[in-house]
Amino acid sequence: MRDYLGPTALEAVERRFNELTAAPAPLTLDGCAIGQGLPSRPIPLDELRIILLKRQTSWHVKDAAWAELVRRAQEQGEPWITAALGMMMPGLKRIAGNAARGFRGEIADFDSEIVEGFLCALNTVDAAAPKVYSSLYFMAKRYGQEARIGADRLNGRFAEYDEIDSTCYRPTVAGHPDLVLARAVRDRGISSEEADLIAMAHLDGEGTSKLAEAQGTSPYLVRRRLAGAEQRLARFLSGGYPREAA
């Protein structure tokens, strides 16, 4: 339970993002320059955020928009750093909610750690890398979950959260999971479609029912495709596929 009136880190970012996107001069990205079917006009970032959150928006659109956001944040700094945080806010809130679930102590530190994780990724990620959104989200999630695990350990409560949640996001090989997937696609361990399915199911937290609805198929078929993709990825990572020269 919070015992002070100041905003958490996420609340402060959201307020600043709302200021940046307010009329009469909202911060925008040029949809024509980004392409990928976005409206050919300056798009206010709060409107663009809604577009990117829609299920029917393709990953090509999301990648192109996030590549531009990351590039501007890295090259120009503010206000684009805050803009990138604001664009990720729905995902960051989901991370914060999961980290705080069932916790009876102070949760403001979780928000701060989540923001720190996002900024760490934003500062180092390659804007041209595939699924750059997932890299940013994953690092924020990692920091948030580790903050919760640390808080539970301090309070002598660490069994259930440690054993379940801490294992669900840690990669089994070096590198961010999306980059591992990219290498697997490059070396023909899995297809790009399989990598997308694994990323959406495990990095973005999409359930099989939602994936089935988005793909116009049944949850059963999605689970079968996901299981096959995971098996091929596991064989690739264990050395079951010959690696081509990079």
Tab-separated table of C-alpha atoms in Angstrom:
chain	number	residue	atom	x	y	z
A	1	MET	CA	0.000	0.000	0.000
A	2	ARG	CA	1.384	3.390	-0.961
A	3	ASP	CA	1.935	5.811	1.900
A	4	TYR	CA	2.720	8.931	-0.123
A	5	LEU	CA	0.985	11.035	-2.751
A	6	GLY	CA	3.758	11.393	-5.305
A	7	PRO	CA	3.418	9.655	-8.668
A	8	THR	CA	5.248	6.448	-9.431
A	9	ALA	CA	7.753	6.406	-12.281
A	10	LEU	CA	5.146	5.050	-14.700
A	11	GLU	CA	2.562	7.598	-13.639
A	12	ALA	CA	5.066	10.426	-14.136
A	13	VAL	CA	5.933	9.150	-17.622
A	14	GLU	CA	2.278	8.868	-18.562
A	15	ARG	CA	1.606	12.449	-17.477
A	16	ARG	CA	4.528	13.707	-19.527
A	17	PHE	CA	3.446	11.644	-22.540
A	18	ASN	CA	-0.051	13.138	-22.313
A	19	GLU	CA	1.515	16.599	-22.336
A	20	LEU	CA	3.629	15.732	-25.368
A	21	THR	CA	0.610	14.518	-27.320
A	22	ALA	CA	-1.813	17.279	-26.326
A	23	ALA	CA	-3.255	19.764	-28.802
A	24	PRO	CA	-2.528	22.132	-30.397
A	25	ALA	CA	0.993	20.835	-31.174
A	26	PRO	CA	1.205	17.117	-30.399
A	27	LEU	CA	4.408	15.196	-30.989
A	28	THR	CA	4.034	13.240	-34.230
A	29	LEU	CA	5.709	10.757	-36.543
A	30	ASP	CA	5.380	11.040	-40.312
A	31	GLY	CA	3.277	8.119	-41.468
A	32	CYS	CA	4.346	8.715	-45.053
A	33	ALA	CA	8.027	8.368	-44.138
A	34	ILE	CA	7.432	5.202	-42.089
A	35	GLY	CA	5.266	3.673	-44.792
A	36	GLN	CA	3.887	0.148	-44.334
A	37	GLY	CA	0.343	1.356	-44.943
A	38	LEU	CA	0.196	3.944	-42.160
A	39	PRO	CA	-1.818	7.115	-42.873
A	40	SER	CA	0.216	9.433	-45.125
A	41	ARG	CA	0.302	12.348	-42.703
A	42	PRO	CA	1.850	13.378	-39.384
A	43	ILE	CA	0.372	10.985	-36.819
A	44	PRO	CA	0.109	12.135	-33.176
A	45	LEU	CA	1.831	9.570	-30.993
A	46	ASP	CA	-1.245	8.802	-28.896
A	47	GLU	CA	-3.090	7.950	-32.118
A	48	LEU	CA	-0.148	5.895	-33.364
A	49	ARG	CA	-0.082	3.970	-30.100
A	50	ILE	CA	-3.687	2.929	-30.648
A	51	ILE	CA	-2.899	1.825	-34.200
A	52	LEU	CA	0.045	-0.300	-33.053
A	53	LEU	CA	-2.029	-1.947	-30.312
A	54	LYS	CA	-4.657	-3.206	-32.745
A	55	ARG	CA	-4.497	-6.929	-33.422
A	56	GLN	CA	-4.880	-6.454	-37.143
A	57	THR	CA	-1.806	-4.218	-37.316
A	58	SER	CA	1.001	-6.288	-38.837
A	59	TRP	CA	4.436	-6.773	-37.315
A	60	HIS	CA	5.909	-5.010	-40.322
A	61	VAL	CA	4.084	-1.829	-39.304
A	62	LYS	CA	5.055	-2.204	-35.649
A	63	ASP	CA	8.696	-2.863	-36.501
A	64	ALA	CA	8.888	0.157	-38.803
A	65	ALA	CA	7.280	2.506	-36.279
A	66	TRP	CA	9.373	1.277	-33.361
A	67	ALA	CA	12.566	1.427	-35.390
A	68	GLU	CA	11.923	5.113	-35.990
A	69	LEU	CA	11.061	5.731	-32.324
A	70	VAL	CA	14.238	3.991	-31.141
A	71	ARG	CA	16.388	5.797	-33.693
A	72	ARG	CA	15.087	9.192	-32.602
A	73	ALA	CA	15.437	8.383	-28.901
A	74	GLN	CA	19.043	7.263	-29.389
A	75	GLU	CA	20.050	10.137	-31.654
A	76	GLN	CA	18.006	13.042	-30.254
A	77	GLY	CA	17.276	12.147	-26.632
A	78	GLU	CA	14.289	13.964	-25.184
A	79	PRO	CA	11.418	14.252	-25.858
A	80	TRP	CA	11.759	11.002	-27.807
A	81	ILE	CA	12.927	8.954	-24.819
A	82	THR	CA	9.743	9.850	-22.964
A	83	ALA	CA	7.794	9.324	-26.174
A	84	ALA	CA	9.127	5.770	-26.481
A	85	LEU	CA	8.252	5.052	-22.860
A	86	GLY	CA	4.774	6.429	-23.406
A	87	MET	CA	4.281	4.361	-26.534
A	88	MET	CA	5.150	1.239	-24.505
A	89	MET	CA	2.966	2.265	-21.557
A	90	PRO	CA	0.210	-0.365	-21.998
A	91	GLY	CA	2.850	-3.093	-21.932
A	92	LEU	CA	4.732	-1.506	-19.035
A	93	LYS	CA	1.522	-1.283	-17.010
A	94	ARG	CA	0.859	-4.954	-17.669
A	95	ILE	CA	4.362	-5.797	-16.432
A	96	ALA	CA	3.858	-3.645	-13.335
A	97	GLY	CA	0.490	-5.233	-12.591
A	98	ASN	CA	1.941	-8.714	-12.801
A	99	ALA	CA	4.924	-7.791	-10.638
A	100	ALA	CA	2.677	-6.244	-7.962
A	101	ARG	CA	0.070	-9.024	-7.914
A	102	GLY	CA	-0.366	-10.294	-4.370
A	103	PHE	CA	2.360	-8.029	-2.994
A	104	ARG	CA	1.459	-6.194	0.225
A	105	GLY	CA	4.430	-3.858	0.436
A	106	GLU	CA	5.529	-0.751	-1.441
A	107	ILE	CA	5.252	-1.197	-5.206
A	108	ALA	CA	6.680	2.137	-6.409
A	109	ASP	CA	10.141	0.576	-6.700
A	110	PHE	CA	8.773	-1.948	-9.176
A	111	ASP	CA	7.734	0.867	-11.510
A	112	SER	CA	11.159	2.478	-11.224
A	113	GLU	CA	12.916	-0.779	-12.063
A	114	ILE	CA	10.625	-1.387	-15.035
A	115	VAL	CA	11.438	2.052	-16.424
A	116	GLU	CA	15.146	1.461	-15.812
A	117	GLY	CA	15.021	-1.831	-17.686
A	118	PHE	CA	13.265	-0.225	-20.630
A	119	LEU	CA	15.789	2.604	-20.756
A	120	CYS	CA	18.671	0.157	-20.573
A	121	ALA	CA	17.333	-1.634	-23.644
A	122	LEU	CA	16.470	1.612	-25.407
A	123	ASN	CA	20.047	2.805	-25.014
A	124	THR	CA	21.640	-0.349	-26.408
A	125	VAL	CA	19.200	-2.054	-28.792
A	126	ASP	CA	19.797	-2.006	-32.536
A	127	ALA	CA	16.963	-0.001	-34.071
A	128	ALA	CA	17.169	-2.129	-37.207
A	129	ALA	CA	16.928	-5.454	-35.350
A	130	PRO	CA	13.825	-7.577	-35.911
A	131	LYS	CA	11.156	-7.317	-33.218
A	132	VAL	CA	12.820	-4.345	-31.552
A	133	TYR	CA	9.568	-3.896	-29.588
A	134	SER	CA	10.105	-7.290	-27.975
A	135	SER	CA	13.656	-6.407	-26.916
A	136	LEU	CA	12.406	-3.320	-25.090
A	137	TYR	CA	9.459	-5.119	-23.518
A	138	PHE	CA	11.516	-8.118	-22.437
A	139	MET	CA	14.153	-6.045	-20.643
A	140	ALA	CA	11.493	-4.023	-18.815
A	141	LYS	CA	9.779	-7.268	-17.822
A	142	ARG	CA	13.048	-8.756	-16.602
A	143	TYR	CA	13.797	-5.766	-14.385
A	144	GLY	CA	10.249	-5.697	-12.994
A	145	GLN	CA	10.219	-9.387	-12.162
A	146	GLU	CA	13.664	-9.289	-10.591
A	147	ALA	CA	12.544	-6.349	-8.438
A	148	ARG	CA	9.568	-8.396	-7.240
A	149	ILE	CA	11.742	-11.433	-6.569
A	150	GLY	CA	14.187	-9.285	-4.593
A	151	ALA	CA	11.376	-7.751	-2.555
A	152	ASP	CA	9.885	-11.162	-1.809
A	153	ARG	CA	13.243	-12.470	-0.668
A	154	LEU	CA	13.671	-9.541	1.701
A	155	ASN	CA	10.271	-10.353	3.179
A	156	GLY	CA	10.976	-14.071	3.371
A	157	ARG	CA	8.482	-14.873	0.615
A	158	PHE	CA	10.248	-16.293	-2.378
A	159	ALA	CA	9.214	-19.863	-3.177
A	160	GLU	CA	6.199	-19.564	-5.464
A	161	TYR	CA	7.129	-16.408	-7.369
A	162	ASP	CA	10.783	-17.399	-7.719
A	163	GLU	CA	10.083	-20.884	-9.003
A	164	ILE	CA	7.358	-19.980	-11.482
A	165	ASP	CA	7.756	-16.412	-12.666
A	166	SER	CA	11.528	-16.093	-12.573
A	167	THR	CA	11.970	-19.083	-14.868
A	168	CYS	CA	9.405	-18.066	-17.451
A	169	TYR	CA	11.403	-15.174	-18.849
A	170	ARG	CA	15.050	-16.179	-18.513
A	171	PRO	CA	16.638	-17.222	-21.816
A	172	THR	CA	18.363	-20.604	-21.909
A	173	VAL	CA	21.079	-19.240	-24.178
A	174	ALA	CA	22.987	-15.972	-24.264
A	175	GLY	CA	21.304	-12.908	-25.732
A	176	HIS	CA	17.810	-11.455	-25.774
A	177	PRO	CA	15.192	-14.019	-26.832
A	178	ASP	CA	14.186	-12.048	-29.921
A	179	LEU	CA	17.821	-11.986	-31.060
A	180	VAL	CA	18.100	-15.722	-30.436
A	181	LEU	CA	15.037	-16.169	-32.637
A	182	ALA	CA	16.563	-13.935	-35.290
A	183	ARG	CA	19.735	-16.053	-35.337
A	184	ALA	CA	17.658	-19.225	-35.584
A	185	VAL	CA	15.815	-17.798	-38.597
A	186	ARG	CA	19.056	-16.604	-40.184
A	187	ASP	CA	20.620	-20.039	-39.815
A	188	ARG	CA	17.452	-21.782	-40.996
A	189	GLY	CA	16.730	-23.495	-37.716
A	190	ILE	CA	13.155	-22.224	-37.825
A	191	SER	CA	11.110	-20.200	-40.280
A	192	SER	CA	10.285	-16.524	-39.814
A	193	GLU	CA	6.634	-17.489	-39.310
A	194	GLU	CA	7.622	-19.891	-36.521
A	195	ALA	CA	9.777	-17.203	-34.913
A	196	ASP	CA	6.851	-14.782	-34.996
A	197	LEU	CA	4.587	-17.362	-33.369
A	198	ILE	CA	7.082	-18.118	-30.592
A	199	ALA	CA	7.680	-14.404	-29.973
A	200	MET	CA	3.993	-13.582	-29.760
A	201	ALA	CA	3.266	-16.525	-27.475
A	202	HIS	CA	6.202	-16.180	-25.089
A	203	LEU	CA	7.636	-12.666	-25.341
A	204	ASP	CA	4.437	-10.710	-25.827
A	205	GLY	CA	2.266	-12.865	-23.600
A	206	GLU	CA	-0.402	-13.621	-26.184
A	207	GLY	CA	-2.500	-16.668	-25.284
A	208	THR	CA	-3.342	-19.308	-27.855
A	209	SER	CA	-6.969	-18.183	-27.943
A	210	LYS	CA	-5.980	-14.632	-28.877
A	211	LEU	CA	-3.476	-15.871	-31.433
A	212	ALA	CA	-6.080	-18.172	-32.947
A	213	GLU	CA	-8.573	-15.328	-33.195
A	214	ALA	CA	-6.003	-13.060	-34.844
A	215	GLN	CA	-5.029	-15.784	-37.326
A	216	GLY	CA	-8.560	-16.957	-38.043
A	217	THR	CA	-7.919	-20.514	-36.898
A	218	SER	CA	-8.512	-22.726	-33.857
A	219	PRO	CA	-6.561	-22.690	-30.567
A	220	TYR	CA	-5.814	-26.382	-31.135
A	221	LEU	CA	-4.055	-25.686	-34.434
A	222	VAL	CA	-2.145	-22.778	-32.893
A	223	ARG	CA	-0.950	-25.017	-30.048
A	224	ARG	CA	0.173	-27.668	-32.540
A	225	ARG	CA	2.065	-25.118	-34.630
A	226	LEU	CA	3.625	-23.598	-31.528
A	227	ALA	CA	4.701	-26.995	-30.188
A	228	GLY	CA	6.313	-27.880	-33.510
A	229	ALA	CA	8.093	-24.532	-33.701
A	230	GLU	CA	9.375	-24.901	-30.139
A	231	GLN	CA	10.683	-28.398	-30.854
A	232	ARG	CA	12.563	-27.223	-33.940
A	233	LEU	CA	13.998	-24.272	-32.022
A	234	ALA	CA	15.114	-26.569	-29.202
A	235	ARG	CA	16.843	-28.901	-31.666
A	236	PHE	CA	18.552	-25.942	-33.311
A	237	LEU	CA	19.791	-24.519	-29.999
A	238	SER	CA	21.079	-27.924	-28.903
A	239	GLY	CA	23.126	-28.245	-32.063
A	240	GLY	CA	20.724	-30.412	-33.982
A	241	TYR	CA	21.009	-28.211	-37.076
A	242	PRO	CA	24.253	-27.348	-38.856
A	243	ARG	CA	25.018	-23.637	-38.693
A	244	GLU	CA	25.745	-21.827	-41.934
A	245	ALA	CA	28.600	-19.356	-42.166
A	246	ALA	CA	27.514	-15.907	-41.024
